[in-house]
Short mmCIF file of C-alpha atoms and ligand atoms in Angstrom, two decimals:
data_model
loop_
_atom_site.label_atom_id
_atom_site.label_comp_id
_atom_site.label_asym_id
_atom_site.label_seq_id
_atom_site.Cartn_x
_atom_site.Cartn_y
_atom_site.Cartn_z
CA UNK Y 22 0.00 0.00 0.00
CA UNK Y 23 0.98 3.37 -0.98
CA UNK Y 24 1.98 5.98 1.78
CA UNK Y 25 -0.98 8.69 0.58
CA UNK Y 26 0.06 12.06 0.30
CA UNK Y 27 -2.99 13.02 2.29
CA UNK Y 28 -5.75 10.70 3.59
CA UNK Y 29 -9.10 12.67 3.99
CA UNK Y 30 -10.98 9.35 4.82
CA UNK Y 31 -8.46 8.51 7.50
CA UNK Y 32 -8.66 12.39 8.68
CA UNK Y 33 -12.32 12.06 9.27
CA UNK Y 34 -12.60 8.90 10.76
CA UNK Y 35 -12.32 10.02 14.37
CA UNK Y 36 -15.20 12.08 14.08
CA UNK Y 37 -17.21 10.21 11.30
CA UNK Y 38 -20.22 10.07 13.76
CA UNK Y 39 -19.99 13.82 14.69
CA UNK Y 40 -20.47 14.34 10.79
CA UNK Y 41 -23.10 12.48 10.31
CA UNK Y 42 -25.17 13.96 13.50
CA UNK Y 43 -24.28 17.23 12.03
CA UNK Y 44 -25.97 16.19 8.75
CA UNK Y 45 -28.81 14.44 9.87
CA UNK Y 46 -29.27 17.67 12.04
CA UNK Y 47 -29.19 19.44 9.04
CA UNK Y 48 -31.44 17.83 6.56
CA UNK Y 49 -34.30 17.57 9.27
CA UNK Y 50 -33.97 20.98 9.66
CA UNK Y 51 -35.59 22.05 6.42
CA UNK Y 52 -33.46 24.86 5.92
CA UNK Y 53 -30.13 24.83 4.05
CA UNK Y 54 -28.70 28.31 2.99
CA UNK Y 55 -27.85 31.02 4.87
CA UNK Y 56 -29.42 29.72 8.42
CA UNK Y 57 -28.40 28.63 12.30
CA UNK Y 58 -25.37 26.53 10.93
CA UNK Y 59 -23.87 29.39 9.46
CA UNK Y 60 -24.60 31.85 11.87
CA UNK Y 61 -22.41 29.77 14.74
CA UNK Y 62 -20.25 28.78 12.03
CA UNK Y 63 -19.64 32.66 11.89
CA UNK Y 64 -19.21 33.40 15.40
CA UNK Y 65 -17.38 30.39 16.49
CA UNK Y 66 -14.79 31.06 13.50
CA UNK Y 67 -14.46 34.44 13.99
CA UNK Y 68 -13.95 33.83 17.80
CA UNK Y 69 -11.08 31.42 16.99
CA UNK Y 70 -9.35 33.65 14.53
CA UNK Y 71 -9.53 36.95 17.27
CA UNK Y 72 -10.99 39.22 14.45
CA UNK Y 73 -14.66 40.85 14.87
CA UNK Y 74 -16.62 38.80 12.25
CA UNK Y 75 -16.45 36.14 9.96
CA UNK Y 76 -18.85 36.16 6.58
CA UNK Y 77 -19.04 32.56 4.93
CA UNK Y 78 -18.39 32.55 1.56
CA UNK Y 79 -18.51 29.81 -1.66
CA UNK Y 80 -15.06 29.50 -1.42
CA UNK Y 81 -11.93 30.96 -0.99
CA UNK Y 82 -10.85 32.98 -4.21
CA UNK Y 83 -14.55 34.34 -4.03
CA UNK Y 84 -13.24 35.70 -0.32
CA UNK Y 85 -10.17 37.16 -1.60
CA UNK Y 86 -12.15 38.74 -4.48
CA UNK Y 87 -15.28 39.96 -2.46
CA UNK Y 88 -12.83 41.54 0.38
CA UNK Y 89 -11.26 43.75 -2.49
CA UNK Y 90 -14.52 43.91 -4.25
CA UNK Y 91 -15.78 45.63 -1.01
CA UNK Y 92 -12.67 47.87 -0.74
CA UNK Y 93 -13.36 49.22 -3.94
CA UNK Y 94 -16.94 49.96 -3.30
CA UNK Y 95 -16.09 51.34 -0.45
CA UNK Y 96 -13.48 53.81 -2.18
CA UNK Y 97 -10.35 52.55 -1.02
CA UNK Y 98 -9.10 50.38 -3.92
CA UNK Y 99 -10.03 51.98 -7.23
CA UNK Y 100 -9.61 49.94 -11.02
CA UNK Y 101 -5.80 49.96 -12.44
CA UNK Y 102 -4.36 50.28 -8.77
CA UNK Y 103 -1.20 48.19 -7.90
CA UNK Y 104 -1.66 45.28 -5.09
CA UNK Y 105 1.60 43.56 -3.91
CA UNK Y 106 1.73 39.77 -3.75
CA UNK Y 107 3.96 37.19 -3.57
CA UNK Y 108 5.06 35.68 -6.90
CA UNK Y 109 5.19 32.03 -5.99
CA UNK Y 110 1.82 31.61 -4.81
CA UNK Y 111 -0.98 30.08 -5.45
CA UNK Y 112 -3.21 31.41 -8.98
CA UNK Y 113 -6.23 32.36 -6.71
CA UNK Y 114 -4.23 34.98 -5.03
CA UNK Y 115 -3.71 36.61 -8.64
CA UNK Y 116 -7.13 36.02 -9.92
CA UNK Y 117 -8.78 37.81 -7.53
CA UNK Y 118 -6.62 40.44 -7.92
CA UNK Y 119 -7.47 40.54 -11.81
CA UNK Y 120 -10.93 40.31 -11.27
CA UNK Y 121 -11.17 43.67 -9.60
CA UNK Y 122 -9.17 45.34 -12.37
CA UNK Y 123 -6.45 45.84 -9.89
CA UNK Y 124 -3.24 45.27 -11.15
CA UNK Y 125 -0.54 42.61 -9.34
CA UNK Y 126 3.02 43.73 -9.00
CA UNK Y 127 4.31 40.16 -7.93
CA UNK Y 128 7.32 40.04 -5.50
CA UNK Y 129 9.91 37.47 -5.01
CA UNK Y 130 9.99 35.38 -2.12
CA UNK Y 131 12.91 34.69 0.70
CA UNK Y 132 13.53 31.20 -0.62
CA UNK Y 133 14.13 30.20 2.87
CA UNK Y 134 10.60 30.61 4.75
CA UNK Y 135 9.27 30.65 0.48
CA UNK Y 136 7.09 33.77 2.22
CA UNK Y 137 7.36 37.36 1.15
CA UNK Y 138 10.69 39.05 1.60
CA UNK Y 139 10.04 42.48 3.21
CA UNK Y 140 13.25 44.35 1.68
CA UNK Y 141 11.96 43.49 -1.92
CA UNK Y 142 8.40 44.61 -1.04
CA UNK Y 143 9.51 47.66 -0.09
CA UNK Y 144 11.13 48.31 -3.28
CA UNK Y 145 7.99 47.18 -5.35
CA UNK Y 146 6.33 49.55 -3.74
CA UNK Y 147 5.06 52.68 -5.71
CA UNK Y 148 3.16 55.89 -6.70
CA UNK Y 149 0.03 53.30 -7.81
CA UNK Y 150 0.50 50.79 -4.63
CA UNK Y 151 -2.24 50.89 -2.41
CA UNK Y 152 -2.55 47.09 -0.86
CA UNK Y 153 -0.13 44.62 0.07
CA UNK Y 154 -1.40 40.97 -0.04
CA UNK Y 155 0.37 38.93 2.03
CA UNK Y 156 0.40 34.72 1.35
CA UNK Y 157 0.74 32.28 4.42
CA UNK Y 158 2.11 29.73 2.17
CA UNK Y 159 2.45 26.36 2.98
CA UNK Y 160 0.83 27.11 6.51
CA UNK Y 161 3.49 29.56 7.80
CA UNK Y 162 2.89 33.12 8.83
CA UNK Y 163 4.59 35.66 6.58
CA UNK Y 164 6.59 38.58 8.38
CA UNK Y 165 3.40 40.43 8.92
CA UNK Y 166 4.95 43.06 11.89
CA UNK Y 167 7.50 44.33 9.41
CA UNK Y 168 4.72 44.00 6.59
CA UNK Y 169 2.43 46.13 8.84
CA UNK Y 170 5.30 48.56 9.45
CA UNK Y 171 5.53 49.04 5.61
CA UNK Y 172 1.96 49.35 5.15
CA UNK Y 173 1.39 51.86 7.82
CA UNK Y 174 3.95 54.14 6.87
CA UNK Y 175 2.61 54.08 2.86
CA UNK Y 176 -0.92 53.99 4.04
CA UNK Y 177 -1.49 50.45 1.76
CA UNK Y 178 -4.01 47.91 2.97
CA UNK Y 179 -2.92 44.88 4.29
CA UNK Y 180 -4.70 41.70 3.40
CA UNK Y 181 -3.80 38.74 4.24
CA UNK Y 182 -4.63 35.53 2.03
CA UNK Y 183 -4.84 32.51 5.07
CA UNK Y 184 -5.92 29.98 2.78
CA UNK Y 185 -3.34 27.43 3.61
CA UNK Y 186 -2.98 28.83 7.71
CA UNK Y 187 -5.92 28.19 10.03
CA UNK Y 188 -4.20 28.54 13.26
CA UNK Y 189 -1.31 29.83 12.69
CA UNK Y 190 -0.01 31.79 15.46
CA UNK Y 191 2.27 34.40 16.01
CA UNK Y 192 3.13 36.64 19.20
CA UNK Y 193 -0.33 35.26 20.40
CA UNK Y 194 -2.25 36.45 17.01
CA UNK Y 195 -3.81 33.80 15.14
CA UNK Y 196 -3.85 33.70 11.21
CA UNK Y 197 -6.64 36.49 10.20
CA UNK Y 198 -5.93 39.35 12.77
CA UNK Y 199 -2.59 40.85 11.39
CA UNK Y 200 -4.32 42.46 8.11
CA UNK Y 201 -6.98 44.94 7.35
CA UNK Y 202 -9.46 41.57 6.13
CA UNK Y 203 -8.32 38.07 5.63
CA UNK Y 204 -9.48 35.29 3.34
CA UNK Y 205 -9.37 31.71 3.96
CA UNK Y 206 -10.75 28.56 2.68
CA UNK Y 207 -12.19 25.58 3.14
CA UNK Y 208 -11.27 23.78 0.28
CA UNK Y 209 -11.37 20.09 1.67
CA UNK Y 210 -7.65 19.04 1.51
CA UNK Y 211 -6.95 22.45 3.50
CA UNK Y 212 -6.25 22.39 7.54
CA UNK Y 213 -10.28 23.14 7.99
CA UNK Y 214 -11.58 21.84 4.82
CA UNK Y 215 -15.09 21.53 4.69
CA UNK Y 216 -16.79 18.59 2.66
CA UNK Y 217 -17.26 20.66 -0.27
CA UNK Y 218 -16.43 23.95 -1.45
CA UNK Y 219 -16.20 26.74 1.40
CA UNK Y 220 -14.56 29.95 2.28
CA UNK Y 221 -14.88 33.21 4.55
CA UNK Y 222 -14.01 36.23 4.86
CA UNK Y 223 -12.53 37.61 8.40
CA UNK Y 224 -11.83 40.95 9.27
CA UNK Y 225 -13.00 43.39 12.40
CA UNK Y 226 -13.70 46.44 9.87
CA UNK Y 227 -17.46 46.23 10.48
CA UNK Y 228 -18.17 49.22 6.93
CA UNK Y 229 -16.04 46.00 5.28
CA UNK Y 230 -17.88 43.23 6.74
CA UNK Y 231 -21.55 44.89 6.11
CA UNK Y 232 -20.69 45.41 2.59
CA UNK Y 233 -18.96 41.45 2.16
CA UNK Y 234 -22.33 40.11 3.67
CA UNK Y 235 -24.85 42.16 1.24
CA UNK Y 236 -22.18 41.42 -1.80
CA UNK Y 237 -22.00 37.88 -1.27
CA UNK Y 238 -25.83 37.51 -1.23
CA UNK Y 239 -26.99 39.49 -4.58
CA UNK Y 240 -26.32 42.89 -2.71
CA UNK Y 241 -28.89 42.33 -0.36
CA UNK Y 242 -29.27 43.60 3.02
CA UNK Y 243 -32.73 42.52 3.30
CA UNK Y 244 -35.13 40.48 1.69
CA UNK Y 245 -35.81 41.66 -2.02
CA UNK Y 246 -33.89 44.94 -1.33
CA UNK Y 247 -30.50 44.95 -3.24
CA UNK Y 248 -28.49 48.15 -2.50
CA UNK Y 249 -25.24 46.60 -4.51
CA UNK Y 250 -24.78 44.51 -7.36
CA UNK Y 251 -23.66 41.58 -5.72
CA UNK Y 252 -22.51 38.00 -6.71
CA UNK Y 253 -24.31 34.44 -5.15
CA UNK Y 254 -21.34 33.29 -3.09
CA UNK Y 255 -22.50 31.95 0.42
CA UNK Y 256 -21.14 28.81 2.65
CA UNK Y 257 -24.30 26.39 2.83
CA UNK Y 258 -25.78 25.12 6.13
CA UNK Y 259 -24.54 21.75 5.46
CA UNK Y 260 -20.71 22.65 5.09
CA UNK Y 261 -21.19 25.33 8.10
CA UNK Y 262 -22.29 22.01 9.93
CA UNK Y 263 -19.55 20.10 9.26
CA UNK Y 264 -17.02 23.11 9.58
CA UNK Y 265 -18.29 23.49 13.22
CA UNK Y 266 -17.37 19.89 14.13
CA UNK Y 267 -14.11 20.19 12.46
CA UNK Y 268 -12.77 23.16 13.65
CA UNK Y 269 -13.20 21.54 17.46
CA UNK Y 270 -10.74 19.22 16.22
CA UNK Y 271 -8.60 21.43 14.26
CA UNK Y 272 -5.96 22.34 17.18
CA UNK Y 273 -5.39 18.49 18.00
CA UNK Y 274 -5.13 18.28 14.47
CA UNK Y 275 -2.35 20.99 14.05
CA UNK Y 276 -0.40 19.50 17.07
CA UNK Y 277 -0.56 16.14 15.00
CA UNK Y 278 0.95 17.60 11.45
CA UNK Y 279 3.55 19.49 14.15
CA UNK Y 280 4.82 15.95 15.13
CA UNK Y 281 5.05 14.50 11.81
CA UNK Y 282 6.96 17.69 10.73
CA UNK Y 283 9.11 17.24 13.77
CA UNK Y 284 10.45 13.77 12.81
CA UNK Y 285 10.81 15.21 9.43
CA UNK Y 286 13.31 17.80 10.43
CA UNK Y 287 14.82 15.39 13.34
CA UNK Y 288 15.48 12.75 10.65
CA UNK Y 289 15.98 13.62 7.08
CA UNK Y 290 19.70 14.82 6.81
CA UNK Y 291 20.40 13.81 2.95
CA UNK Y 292 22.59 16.68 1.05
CA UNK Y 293 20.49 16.35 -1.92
CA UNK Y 294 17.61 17.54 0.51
CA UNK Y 295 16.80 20.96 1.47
CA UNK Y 296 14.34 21.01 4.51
CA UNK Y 297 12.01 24.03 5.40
CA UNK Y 298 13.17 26.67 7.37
CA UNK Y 299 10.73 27.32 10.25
CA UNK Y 300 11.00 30.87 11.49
CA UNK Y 301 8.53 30.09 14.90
CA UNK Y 302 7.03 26.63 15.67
CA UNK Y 303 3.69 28.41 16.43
CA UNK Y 304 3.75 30.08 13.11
CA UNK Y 305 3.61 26.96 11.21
CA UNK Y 306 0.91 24.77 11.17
CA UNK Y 307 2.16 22.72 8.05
CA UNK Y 308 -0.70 22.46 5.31
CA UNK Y 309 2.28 21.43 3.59
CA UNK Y 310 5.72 20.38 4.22
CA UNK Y 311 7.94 21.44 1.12
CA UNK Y 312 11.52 20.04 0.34
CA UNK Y 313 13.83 21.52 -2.07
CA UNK Y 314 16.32 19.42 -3.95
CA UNK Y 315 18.19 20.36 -7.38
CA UNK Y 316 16.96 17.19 -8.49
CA UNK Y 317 13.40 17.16 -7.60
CA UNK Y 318 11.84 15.01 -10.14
CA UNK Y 319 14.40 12.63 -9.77
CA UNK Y 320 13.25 12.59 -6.21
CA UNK Y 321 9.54 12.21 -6.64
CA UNK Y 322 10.32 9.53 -9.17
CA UNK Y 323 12.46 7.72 -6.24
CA UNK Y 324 9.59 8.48 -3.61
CA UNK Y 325 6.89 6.70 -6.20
CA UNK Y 326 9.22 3.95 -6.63
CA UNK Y 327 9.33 3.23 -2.88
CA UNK Y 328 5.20 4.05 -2.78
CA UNK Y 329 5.04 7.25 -1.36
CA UNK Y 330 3.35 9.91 -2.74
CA UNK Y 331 3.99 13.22 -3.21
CA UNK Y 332 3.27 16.25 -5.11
CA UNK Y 333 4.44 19.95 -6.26
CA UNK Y 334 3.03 22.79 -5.22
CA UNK Y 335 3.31 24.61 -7.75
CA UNK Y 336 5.11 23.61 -10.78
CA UNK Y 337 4.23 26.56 -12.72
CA UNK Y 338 3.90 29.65 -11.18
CA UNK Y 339 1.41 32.32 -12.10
CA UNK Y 340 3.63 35.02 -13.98
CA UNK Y 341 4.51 31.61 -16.81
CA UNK Y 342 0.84 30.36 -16.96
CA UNK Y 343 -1.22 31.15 -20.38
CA UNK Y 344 -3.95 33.02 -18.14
CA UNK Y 345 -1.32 35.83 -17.57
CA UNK Y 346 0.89 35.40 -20.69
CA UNK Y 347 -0.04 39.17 -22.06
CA UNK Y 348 -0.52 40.95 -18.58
CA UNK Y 349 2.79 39.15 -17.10
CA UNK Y 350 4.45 37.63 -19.71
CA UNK Y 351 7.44 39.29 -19.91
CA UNK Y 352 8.74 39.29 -16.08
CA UNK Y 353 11.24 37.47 -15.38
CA UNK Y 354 11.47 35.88 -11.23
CA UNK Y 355 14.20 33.94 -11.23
CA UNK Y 356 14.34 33.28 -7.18
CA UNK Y 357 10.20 32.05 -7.96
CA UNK Y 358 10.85 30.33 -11.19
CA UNK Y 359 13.74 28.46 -9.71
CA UNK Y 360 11.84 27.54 -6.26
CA UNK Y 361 9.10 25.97 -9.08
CA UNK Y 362 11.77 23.66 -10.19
CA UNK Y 363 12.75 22.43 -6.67
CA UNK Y 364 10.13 22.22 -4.35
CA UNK Y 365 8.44 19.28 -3.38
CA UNK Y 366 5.83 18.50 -0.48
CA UNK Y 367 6.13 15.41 1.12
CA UNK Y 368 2.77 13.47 3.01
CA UNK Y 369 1.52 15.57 5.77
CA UNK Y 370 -1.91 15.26 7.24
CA UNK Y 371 -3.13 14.92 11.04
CA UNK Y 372 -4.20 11.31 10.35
CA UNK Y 373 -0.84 9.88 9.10
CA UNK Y 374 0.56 7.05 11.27
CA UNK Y 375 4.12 6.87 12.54
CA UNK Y 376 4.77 3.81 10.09
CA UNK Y 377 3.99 5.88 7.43
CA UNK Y 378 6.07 8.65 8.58
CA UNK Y 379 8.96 6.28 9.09
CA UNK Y 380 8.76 5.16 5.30
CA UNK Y 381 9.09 8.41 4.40
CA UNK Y 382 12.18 9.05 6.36
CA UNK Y 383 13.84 5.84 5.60
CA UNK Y 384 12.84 7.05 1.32
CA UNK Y 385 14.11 10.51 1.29
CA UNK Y 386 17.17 8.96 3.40
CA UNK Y 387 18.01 6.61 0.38
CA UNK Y 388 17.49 9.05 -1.82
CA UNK Y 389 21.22 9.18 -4.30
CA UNK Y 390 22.27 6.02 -2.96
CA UNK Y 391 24.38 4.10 -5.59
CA UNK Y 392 22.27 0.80 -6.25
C1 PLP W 423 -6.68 27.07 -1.87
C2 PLP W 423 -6.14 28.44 -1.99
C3 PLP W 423 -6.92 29.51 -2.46
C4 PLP W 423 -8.28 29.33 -3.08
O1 PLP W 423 -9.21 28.68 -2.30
P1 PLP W 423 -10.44 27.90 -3.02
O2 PLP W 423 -11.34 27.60 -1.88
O3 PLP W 423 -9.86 26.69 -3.66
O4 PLP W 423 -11.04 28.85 -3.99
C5 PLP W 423 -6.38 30.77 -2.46
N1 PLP W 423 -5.13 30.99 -2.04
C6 PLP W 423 -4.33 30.01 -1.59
C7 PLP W 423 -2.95 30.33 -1.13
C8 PLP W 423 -4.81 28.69 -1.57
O5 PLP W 423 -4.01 27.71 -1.15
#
């Protein structure tokens, strides 16, 4: 048998029964969009996150694109204006910047932590900046006090895209409370994935959250009145239900990928293996656990070979794919483009068993052995 890269069956099996309470519960309610499930869903979320209010969403590029939707309704992000954001993340971060008319100026990453690096922000940063999107990736918190620093002192918004960094902690501040608004989502392979699409929006700028919650429900405040032309992008009552009994779990669950990630770093030492640089143990929570190598597919190939999985995240990144070939085309990132070429995330996932962790170990340690 395989080792899987992640095992959503095996992730759910603790709490299988929970689930299907929370369903039942659901479907003998009668009622299945925008109800009681979403409503705690909400509050409980927003309560975990330390921010003011959450606003459920479809999923989580509609959260990045309704929280700069809203800004520009509500005048502080206007069409052709420059948002910052890191050049090796993932499309959605880009997209939603696109779909807003706003214009990304990506930024190359500190190869290291693959997060933002703050000194080349502050050069990107001009007379047509006015946000600063900053990526979580792979589950780690990006430098947001020096990102804050910058945007305070240009007077940019700072947004934070947590889609891969429920729980992630820093200084005591989860995931969600650094920026101005933050999106996540519940994609189900993500930390809190729901079973189904899913996203929200955080933030505690009430003008922001008001307008996210009429946009994301045709522009309605109330019934039949529509002060904004909105969009139809809400988190259903059954995915609020099962949200609610995941995200009781989701700590436990964190602690779990922590461990795995632990042996990781305790036990791969193979020169042909670069392993992640962790800036805070808090400020990780591991959605993925990415290894460089110079010989990466050569790597995966010898992973498959001894039946473990793994995968790349990403192996083409934005400013190369055909979406962006005439807006982006012509940059040239070599720090991102080469990162594309190495990285490569190993199995992580809160249900993977210390066997499977071991043949992992014992793979990458093999790996450049003469047969
Ligand atoms: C998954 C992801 C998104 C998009 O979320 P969806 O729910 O799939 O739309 C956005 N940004 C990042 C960094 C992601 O990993």
């Amino acid at each position: 048998m395989d080792v899987p890269f992640l095992d959503l069956r095996a992730a759910h099996a603790r709490y299988v029964d929970e689930l299907k309470t929370a369903t039942a519960r659901v479907i003998d309610s009668g009622w299945y969009v925008m109800g009681q499930e979403l409503a705690a869903f909400e509050h409980e979320f927003a309560a975990y996150c330390g921010v003011g209010q959450a606003i459920g969403v479809g999923n989580g590029l509609d959260a990045l694109t309704l929280i700069l939707r809203g800004y520009r309704e509500l005048g502080r992000l206007a069409e052709g204006d420059e948002v910052i954001v890191p050049a090796n993340t993932f499309i959605a971060s880009f997209l939603a910047i696109t779909e807003n008319r706003l214009v990304p100026v990506p930024v190359e990453p500190d190869p290291a932590t693959f997060n933002l690096d703050v000194a080349r922000v502050k050069a990107a940063i001009g007379p047509r900046t006015r946000a600063i999107m900053a990526v979580h990736l792979y589950g780690q918190i990006a430098d947001m006090a020096a990102l804050r620093t910058l945007a305070d002192r240009h007077g940019l918004l700072l947004i934070e895209d947590a889609a891969q960094a429920h729980g992630a902690a820093m200084d005591g501040c989860r995931a969600g409370a650094f920026g101005d608004a933050a999106a996540f989502s519940f994609f189900p392979t993500k930390n809190l994935g729901a079973l189904g699409d899913g996203g929200a929006v955080v933030t505690s700028d009430a003008p922001l959250a008001e307008r996210i919650r009429a946009l994301r429900n045709y522009g309605s405040d109330i019934k039949y009145r529509h002060l904004f032309p909105g969009v139809n992008s809400r988190l259903d009552e059954l995915q609020a239900a099962m949200l609610r009994v995941k995200l009781r779990y989701l700590d436990e669950e964190i602690d779990r990928r922590r461990e795995v990630a632990r042996r990781y770093r305790n036990a791969i030492h193979n020169p042909q293996i670069q392993l992640p640089m962790v800036v805070m143990e808090d400020a990780h929570v591991w959605h993925l656990f990415v290894v460089r190598s110079v010989r990466r597919d050569d790597l995966q190939q010898h992973l498959q070979a001894h039946g473990i999985q793994s995968q790349v995240h990403y192996p083409v990144p934005p400013h190369r794919q055909p979406a962006y070939a005439a807006l982006l085309g012509g940059l040239h990132l070599p720090i991102t483009e080469r990162l594309h070429q190495q990285v490569l995330s190993l199995p992580m996932g809160p249900a993977m068993s210390d066997a499977d962790v071991t043949r992992v170990i014992a793979a990458c340690q093999s790996f450049g052995d003469i047969a």
